[in-house]
mmCIF file of C-alpha atoms and ligand atoms in Angstrom:
data_model
loop_
_atom_site.group_PDB
_atom_site.id
_atom_site.type_symbol
_atom_site.label_atom_id
_atom_site.label_comp_id
_atom_site.label_asym_id
_atom_site.label_seq_id
_atom_site.Cartn_x
_atom_site.Cartn_y
_atom_site.Cartn_z
ATOM 1 C CA MET H 263 -2.588 -5.758 -4.509
ATOM 2 C CA GLY H 264 -2.434 -3.895 -7.819
ATOM 3 C CA ILE H 265 -1.868 -0.204 -7.830
ATOM 4 C CA LEU H 266 -4.403 2.140 -9.580
ATOM 5 C CA ASN H 267 -3.204 5.686 -9.483
ATOM 6 C CA VAL H 268 -5.866 8.239 -10.342
ATOM 7 C CA THR H 269 -3.742 11.232 -9.824
ATOM 8 C CA PRO H 270 -3.744 13.732 -12.794
ATOM 9 C CA ASP H 271 -0.209 12.836 -13.894
ATOM 10 C CA SER H 272 -1.343 9.218 -14.481
ATOM 11 C CA PHE H 273 -4.661 10.037 -16.106
ATOM 12 C CA SER H 274 -4.120 13.498 -17.461
ATOM 13 C CA ASP H 275 -5.886 13.291 -20.773
ATOM 14 C CA GLY H 276 -9.592 13.374 -21.297
ATOM 15 C CA GLY H 277 -12.410 13.959 -18.858
ATOM 16 C CA LEU H 278 -13.910 11.983 -16.021
ATOM 17 C CA PHE H 279 -15.465 9.373 -18.207
ATOM 18 C CA LEU H 280 -12.317 8.778 -20.156
ATOM 19 C CA SER H 281 -10.346 8.379 -16.933
ATOM 20 C CA ALA H 282 -12.898 5.933 -15.485
ATOM 21 C CA ASP H 283 -12.888 4.001 -18.790
ATOM 22 C CA LYS H 284 -9.093 3.784 -18.761
ATOM 23 C CA ALA H 285 -9.101 2.842 -15.099
ATOM 24 C CA VAL H 286 -11.618 0.065 -15.758
ATOM 25 C CA ASP H 287 -9.451 -1.321 -18.600
ATOM 26 C CA HIS H 288 -6.406 -1.314 -16.408
ATOM 27 C CA VAL H 289 -8.248 -3.011 -13.560
ATOM 28 C CA ALA H 290 -9.446 -5.725 -15.910
ATOM 29 C CA ILE H 291 -5.894 -6.445 -16.897
ATOM 30 C CA MET H 292 -4.625 -6.502 -13.291
ATOM 31 C CA ILE H 293 -7.425 -8.919 -12.224
ATOM 32 C CA ASN H 294 -6.615 -11.134 -15.168
ATOM 33 C CA GLU H 295 -2.967 -11.126 -14.172
ATOM 34 C CA GLY H 296 -3.782 -12.265 -10.671
ATOM 35 C CA ALA H 297 -4.633 -9.176 -8.426
ATOM 36 C CA ASP H 298 -6.939 -9.883 -5.590
ATOM 37 C CA ILE H 299 -7.109 -6.264 -4.387
ATOM 38 C CA ILE H 300 -7.090 -3.031 -6.383
ATOM 39 C CA ASP H 301 -5.619 -0.077 -4.475
ATOM 40 C CA VAL H 302 -7.166 3.193 -5.721
ATOM 41 C CA GLY H 303 -5.256 6.381 -4.806
ATOM 42 C CA GLY H 304 -5.979 10.030 -5.636
ATOM 43 C CA GLU H 305 -3.369 11.735 -3.573
ATOM 44 C CA SER H 306 0.342 11.417 -4.568
ATOM 45 C CA THR H 307 2.550 10.813 -1.574
ATOM 46 C CA ARG H 308 5.827 11.061 -3.442
ATOM 47 C CA PRO H 309 8.377 13.536 -1.942
ATOM 48 C CA GLY H 310 7.499 17.026 -3.097
ATOM 49 C CA ALA H 311 3.972 16.185 -4.259
ATOM 50 C CA THR H 312 1.436 19.007 -3.765
ATOM 51 C CA PRO H 313 -1.451 18.260 -1.379
ATOM 52 C CA VAL H 314 -4.965 17.877 -2.747
ATOM 53 C CA THR H 315 -8.261 19.084 -1.140
ATOM 54 C CA THR H 316 -10.899 16.608 0.042
ATOM 55 C CA ASP H 317 -13.255 17.592 -2.864
ATOM 56 C CA GLU H 318 -10.542 17.134 -5.460
ATOM 57 C CA GLU H 319 -9.557 13.756 -4.035
ATOM 58 C CA ASN H 320 -13.253 12.581 -3.903
ATOM 59 C CA GLU H 321 -13.746 13.766 -7.480
ATOM 60 C CA ARG H 322 -10.825 11.729 -8.606
ATOM 61 C CA VAL H 323 -11.507 8.475 -6.759
ATOM 62 C CA ILE H 324 -15.242 8.071 -6.194
ATOM 63 C CA PRO H 325 -16.299 7.749 -9.915
ATOM 64 C CA ILE H 326 -13.465 5.223 -10.415
ATOM 65 C CA ILE H 327 -14.487 3.205 -7.376
ATOM 66 C CA GLU H 328 -18.095 3.169 -8.552
ATOM 67 C CA ALA H 329 -17.149 2.040 -11.999
ATOM 68 C CA VAL H 330 -14.778 -0.655 -10.808
ATOM 69 C CA SER H 331 -17.186 -2.035 -8.163
ATOM 70 C CA GLN H 332 -20.039 -2.204 -10.728
ATOM 71 C CA ARG H 333 -17.955 -4.256 -13.179
ATOM 72 C CA PHE H 334 -15.716 -6.472 -11.072
ATOM 73 C CA ASP H 335 -15.980 -8.703 -7.995
ATOM 74 C CA VAL H 336 -12.709 -7.567 -6.581
ATOM 75 C CA LEU H 337 -11.687 -6.094 -3.238
ATOM 76 C CA ILE H 338 -11.165 -2.328 -3.704
ATOM 77 C CA SER H 339 -8.818 -0.533 -1.299
ATOM 78 C CA ILE H 340 -8.931 3.211 -0.958
ATOM 79 C CA ASP H 341 -5.444 4.771 -0.470
ATOM 80 C CA THR H 342 -6.216 7.946 1.472
ATOM 81 C CA SER H 343 -5.649 9.632 4.884
ATOM 82 C CA LYS H 344 -8.785 11.760 4.747
ATOM 83 C CA ALA H 345 -11.867 10.589 6.806
ATOM 84 C CA GLU H 346 -14.338 12.063 4.300
ATOM 85 C CA VAL H 347 -12.671 10.220 1.383
ATOM 86 C CA MET H 348 -12.608 6.909 3.391
ATOM 87 C CA GLU H 349 -16.275 7.208 4.125
ATOM 88 C CA ALA H 350 -17.314 8.168 0.591
ATOM 89 C CA ALA H 351 -15.118 5.481 -0.931
ATOM 90 C CA VAL H 352 -16.520 2.730 1.276
ATOM 91 C CA ASN H 353 -20.060 3.911 0.483
ATOM 92 C CA ALA H 354 -19.104 3.787 -3.225
ATOM 93 C CA GLY H 355 -17.941 0.191 -3.000
ATOM 94 C CA ALA H 356 -14.408 0.108 -1.495
ATOM 95 C CA GLY H 357 -13.958 -2.794 0.963
ATOM 96 C CA MET H 358 -10.631 -1.749 2.539
ATOM 97 C CA VAL H 359 -8.830 1.392 3.663
ATOM 98 C CA ASN H 360 -5.092 1.932 3.099
ATOM 99 C CA ASP H 361 -3.738 4.855 5.091
ATOM 100 C CA VAL H 362 -0.093 5.897 4.805
ATOM 101 C CA ARG H 363 -0.689 8.050 7.902
ATOM 102 C CA ALA H 364 -2.105 5.173 10.002
ATOM 103 C CA LEU H 365 -5.379 6.899 10.894
ATOM 104 C CA SER H 366 -3.648 9.947 12.383
ATOM 105 C CA GLU H 367 -5.700 12.598 10.600
ATOM 106 C CA LYS H 368 -8.854 14.189 11.931
ATOM 107 C CA ASN H 369 -11.912 11.934 12.347
ATOM 108 C CA SER H 370 -10.378 8.974 10.562
ATOM 109 C CA LEU H 371 -10.421 6.753 13.748
ATOM 110 C CA GLN H 372 -14.070 7.621 14.387
ATOM 111 C CA VAL H 373 -15.084 6.972 10.706
ATOM 112 C CA LEU H 374 -13.243 3.561 10.748
ATOM 113 C CA ALA H 375 -14.798 2.671 14.071
ATOM 114 C CA GLU H 376 -18.183 2.948 12.525
ATOM 115 C CA MET H 377 -17.273 0.727 9.528
ATOM 116 C CA SER H 378 -16.331 -2.950 9.344
ATOM 117 C CA VAL H 379 -13.691 -2.836 6.636
ATOM 118 C CA PRO H 380 -10.070 -3.867 7.126
ATOM 119 C CA VAL H 381 -7.539 -1.069 7.373
ATOM 120 C CA CYS H 382 -3.763 -0.956 6.641
ATOM 121 C CA LEU H 383 -1.731 1.103 9.118
ATOM 122 C CA MET H 384 1.521 2.282 7.559
ATOM 123 C CA HIS H 385 4.538 3.776 9.239
ATOM 124 C CA MET H 386 5.995 7.007 7.937
ATOM 125 C CA GLN H 387 8.612 9.225 9.445
ATOM 126 C CA GLY H 388 7.804 12.900 8.731
ATOM 127 C CA GLN H 389 5.514 14.131 5.973
ATOM 128 C CA PRO H 390 5.769 13.264 2.262
ATOM 129 C CA GLY H 391 7.206 16.654 1.256
ATOM 130 C CA THR H 392 10.249 16.409 3.439
ATOM 131 C CA MET H 393 10.446 12.796 4.674
ATOM 132 C CA GLN H 394 13.465 11.859 2.627
ATOM 133 C CA ASP H 395 15.569 14.880 3.789
ATOM 134 C CA LYS H 396 17.275 13.159 6.712
ATOM 135 C CA PRO H 397 15.552 10.094 7.996
ATOM 136 C CA ALA H 398 16.969 9.206 11.375
ATOM 137 C CA TYR H 399 16.464 6.220 13.712
ATOM 138 C CA GLU H 400 18.497 4.665 16.518
ATOM 139 C CA ASP H 401 16.969 1.300 15.714
ATOM 140 C CA VAL H 402 14.739 1.450 12.729
ATOM 141 C CA LEU H 403 13.063 -2.012 13.208
ATOM 142 C CA ALA H 404 12.360 -1.466 16.888
ATOM 143 C CA GLU H 405 11.004 2.073 16.308
ATOM 144 C CA VAL H 406 8.682 1.084 13.443
ATOM 145 C CA ARG H 407 7.443 -1.888 15.523
ATOM 146 C CA GLU H 408 6.842 0.458 18.519
ATOM 147 C CA PHE H 409 4.889 2.892 16.273
ATOM 148 C CA LEU H 410 2.742 0.116 14.848
ATOM 149 C CA ALA H 411 2.093 -1.359 18.257
ATOM 150 C CA GLU H 412 1.015 2.108 19.516
ATOM 151 C CA ARG H 413 -1.258 2.649 16.511
ATOM 152 C CA ILE H 414 -2.927 -0.775 17.127
ATOM 153 C CA GLU H 415 -3.641 0.318 20.719
ATOM 154 C CA ILE H 416 -5.063 3.633 19.612
ATOM 155 C CA CYS H 417 -7.307 1.880 17.020
ATOM 156 C CA VAL H 418 -8.565 -0.608 19.520
ATOM 157 C CA ALA H 419 -9.268 2.171 22.068
ATOM 158 C CA ALA H 420 -11.259 3.972 19.426
ATOM 159 C CA GLY H 421 -13.444 0.884 18.795
ATOM 160 C CA ILE H 422 -11.787 -0.678 15.790
ATOM 161 C CA ASP H 423 -11.531 -4.498 15.987
ATOM 162 C CA LYS H 424 -7.904 -5.538 16.134
ATOM 163 C CA ASN H 425 -8.496 -8.359 13.617
ATOM 164 C CA ARG H 426 -9.333 -5.677 11.015
ATOM 165 C CA LEU H 427 -5.811 -4.243 11.066
ATOM 166 C CA ILE H 428 -3.045 -4.840 8.563
ATOM 167 C CA LEU H 429 0.490 -3.566 9.307
ATOM 168 C CA ASP H 430 3.016 -1.957 6.921
ATOM 169 C CA PRO H 431 6.527 -0.623 7.611
ATOM 170 C CA GLY H 432 6.145 1.961 4.882
ATOM 171 C CA PHE H 433 9.186 1.209 2.671
ATOM 172 C CA GLY H 434 10.559 4.522 1.379
ATOM 173 C CA PHE H 435 8.518 6.755 3.636
ATOM 174 C CA GLY H 436 11.227 8.548 5.673
ATOM 175 C CA LYS H 437 13.823 5.751 5.317
ATOM 176 C CA THR H 438 17.254 5.529 3.769
ATOM 177 C CA GLN H 439 18.359 2.574 1.561
ATOM 178 C CA GLN H 440 19.955 0.847 4.528
ATOM 179 C CA GLN H 441 16.952 1.415 6.752
ATOM 180 C CA ASN H 442 14.719 -0.050 4.027
ATOM 181 C CA PHE H 443 16.986 -3.100 3.898
ATOM 182 C CA SER H 444 16.799 -3.564 7.710
ATOM 183 C CA LEU H 445 13.081 -3.459 7.587
ATOM 184 C CA LEU H 446 12.837 -5.965 4.814
ATOM 185 C CA ASN H 447 15.264 -8.282 6.570
ATOM 186 C CA GLY H 448 13.393 -8.033 9.881
ATOM 187 C CA LEU H 449 9.903 -8.004 8.400
ATOM 188 C CA GLU H 450 8.790 -11.072 10.257
ATOM 189 C CA SER H 451 9.266 -9.344 13.676
ATOM 190 C CA LEU H 452 6.777 -6.670 12.671
ATOM 191 C CA SER H 453 3.880 -9.074 12.649
ATOM 192 C CA ILE H 454 2.527 -7.890 16.037
ATOM 193 C CA ASP H 455 -0.051 -10.289 17.464
ATOM 194 C CA GLY H 456 0.044 -12.197 14.178
ATOM 195 C CA LEU H 457 -1.591 -9.420 12.209
ATOM 196 C CA PRO H 458 -0.991 -9.565 8.363
ATOM 197 C CA ILE H 459 1.823 -7.488 6.881
ATOM 198 C CA LEU H 460 1.524 -5.467 3.653
ATOM 199 C CA ALA H 461 4.689 -4.607 1.828
ATOM 200 C CA GLY H 462 4.992 -1.907 -0.909
ATOM 201 C CA LEU H 463 8.428 -1.986 -2.678
ATOM 202 C CA SER H 464 7.298 -1.852 -6.286
ATOM 203 C CA ARG H 465 9.674 0.430 -8.340
ATOM 204 C CA LYS H 466 10.745 2.317 -5.268
ATOM 205 C CA SER H 467 13.874 4.435 -4.984
ATOM 206 C CA LEU H 468 15.727 1.868 -2.939
ATOM 207 C CA ILE H 469 16.069 0.045 -6.248
ATOM 208 C CA GLY H 470 17.252 3.203 -7.943
ATOM 209 C CA GLN H 471 19.800 3.732 -5.191
ATOM 210 C CA THR H 472 21.083 0.201 -5.444
ATOM 211 C CA LEU H 473 21.095 -0.433 -9.183
ATOM 212 C CA GLY H 474 20.981 3.051 -10.659
ATOM 213 C CA LEU H 475 17.934 2.296 -12.754
ATOM 214 C CA PRO H 476 15.094 4.695 -13.805
ATOM 215 C CA VAL H 477 11.602 3.918 -12.516
ATOM 216 C CA ASP H 478 10.459 2.158 -15.726
ATOM 217 C CA GLU H 479 13.327 -0.313 -15.559
ATOM 218 C CA ARG H 480 12.793 -1.499 -11.995
ATOM 219 C CA VAL H 481 10.487 -4.487 -12.657
ATOM 220 C CA TYR H 482 12.961 -7.344 -12.168
ATOM 221 C CA ALA H 483 14.358 -5.772 -8.978
ATOM 222 C CA SER H 484 10.803 -5.222 -7.702
ATOM 223 C CA ILE H 485 10.084 -8.889 -8.178
ATOM 224 C CA ALA H 486 13.150 -9.854 -6.164
ATOM 225 C CA LEU H 487 12.025 -7.565 -3.350
ATOM 226 C CA ALA H 488 8.461 -8.942 -3.530
ATOM 227 C CA LEU H 489 9.769 -12.464 -3.087
ATOM 228 C CA LEU H 490 11.974 -11.510 -0.153
ATOM 229 C CA ALA H 491 8.953 -9.792 1.450
ATOM 230 C CA VAL H 492 6.848 -12.933 0.969
ATOM 231 C CA LYS H 493 9.686 -15.134 2.370
ATOM 232 C CA ASN H 494 9.890 -12.812 5.407
ATOM 233 C CA GLY H 495 6.257 -12.961 6.211
ATOM 234 C CA ALA H 496 4.307 -10.429 4.089
ATOM 235 C CA SER H 497 0.810 -11.623 2.948
ATOM 236 C CA ILE H 498 -0.113 -8.615 0.793
ATOM 237 C CA ILE H 499 2.275 -7.184 -1.784
ATOM 238 C CA ARG H 500 1.415 -3.839 -3.346
ATOM 239 C CA VAL H 501 2.697 -3.750 -6.909
ATOM 240 C CA HIS H 502 2.493 -2.006 -10.326
ATOM 241 C CA ASP H 503 3.485 -5.122 -12.315
ATOM 242 C CA VAL H 504 0.934 -7.753 -11.351
ATOM 243 C CA LYS H 505 1.621 -10.461 -13.938
ATOM 244 C CA ALA H 506 5.418 -10.641 -13.304
ATOM 245 C CA THR H 507 4.997 -10.563 -9.479
ATOM 246 C CA CYS H 508 2.144 -13.164 -9.381
ATOM 247 C CA GLU H 509 4.127 -15.636 -11.570
ATOM 248 C CA ALA H 510 7.170 -15.171 -9.371
ATOM 249 C CA ILE H 511 5.193 -15.638 -6.143
ATOM 250 C CA ARG H 512 3.274 -18.653 -7.502
ATOM 251 C CA MET H 513 6.557 -20.314 -8.421
ATOM 252 C CA PHE H 514 8.110 -19.469 -5.148
ATOM 253 C CA GLU H 515 5.129 -20.919 -3.242
ATOM 254 C CA ALA H 516 5.081 -24.035 -5.343
ATOM 255 C CA VAL H 517 8.665 -24.793 -4.298
ATOM 256 C CA GLU H 518 8.013 -23.752 -0.678
ATOM 257 C CA ASN H 519 5.084 -26.127 -0.535
ATOM 258 C CA GLU H 520 7.438 -29.052 -0.856
ATOM 259 C CA ARG H 521 8.633 -28.365 2.675
ATOM 260 C CA SER H 522 5.230 -29.177 4.104
ATOM 261 C CA ILE H 523 4.825 -32.453 2.175
ATOM 262 C CA THR H 524 5.676 -35.253 4.594
ATOM 263 C CA ILE H 525 6.271 -38.723 3.205
HETATM 264 C C1 7PJ I 5 2.763 2.565 -0.229
HETATM 265 C C2 7PJ I 5 1.396 2.942 -0.088
HETATM 266 C C3 7PJ I 5 3.218 1.517 0.598
HETATM 267 C C4 7PJ I 5 1.048 1.299 1.599
HETATM 268 C C5 7PJ I 5 2.400 4.143 -1.601
HETATM 269 C C6 7PJ I 5 4.717 4.333 -4.187
HETATM 270 C C7 7PJ I 5 4.379 5.351 -3.160
HETATM 271 N N1 7PJ I 5 0.553 2.262 0.735
HETATM 272 N N2 7PJ I 5 1.165 3.890 -1.000
HETATM 273 N N3 7PJ I 5 2.337 0.953 1.490
HETATM 274 N N4 7PJ I 5 3.319 3.241 -1.138
HETATM 275 N N5 7PJ I 5 0.192 0.684 2.419
HETATM 276 O O1 7PJ I 5 3.958 3.450 -4.526
HETATM 277 O O2 7PJ I 5 5.901 4.479 -4.667
HETATM 278 O O3 7PJ I 5 4.478 1.108 0.697
HETATM 279 S S1 7PJ I 5 2.649 5.433 -2.729
#
């Protein structure tokens, strides 16, 4: 899953057309490099980010989704927590919903129940603005698992087919470095009822905390984390650096395949 941010800080220059144009160019590159899914996000969820209104978010993402779906045969994921944005995005060509708030906001369960697209439920402790202040768990793995199990039940009760659900521990969303490590090491145990796991580790601050590197120098470490996530059961990896990650995963899988060859 390649990341396409359409927040103003990523596409600040130019008008809507220029932004859509740039977005399309970037998507073409990511598809060429091996991305199967493009995750389009118009709301920054970084700590301290200012919230956007529904109208603003729609104005950012809908023209991009329309442009991308017209040009490419690729699965488009909409990274949002707002029901209105989910609905508009799917109508514009998105085929998946990625919600860092796991369908906890108003009407999102109902909107998803009326659609047939897959949806990623992510765990977060707290809210983006303050989530990194003092993340606290007694047993991070057990608590994230419990949260995801509860969200699955709530989704199913709302009429969303269980087999549409994808689970995500939400690396960096209200977690310390050690808590992120625990989740990565125990990732396999989060596959409740065999549902697929999505892992987003690309360029995240757990790398900065471990290696002291700025965001633009975290590519190699991101690849190491992506491989660990695949080894521990993740089937979707959300990344900025598609080429590097895909080559690493393809190599990893080529070697892993040897295990299944019986002579
Ligand atoms: C994630 C996400 C993640 C899912 C972001 C960043 C922060 N969606 N959106 N999982 N992270 N499902 O990329 O640094 O980990 S935004």
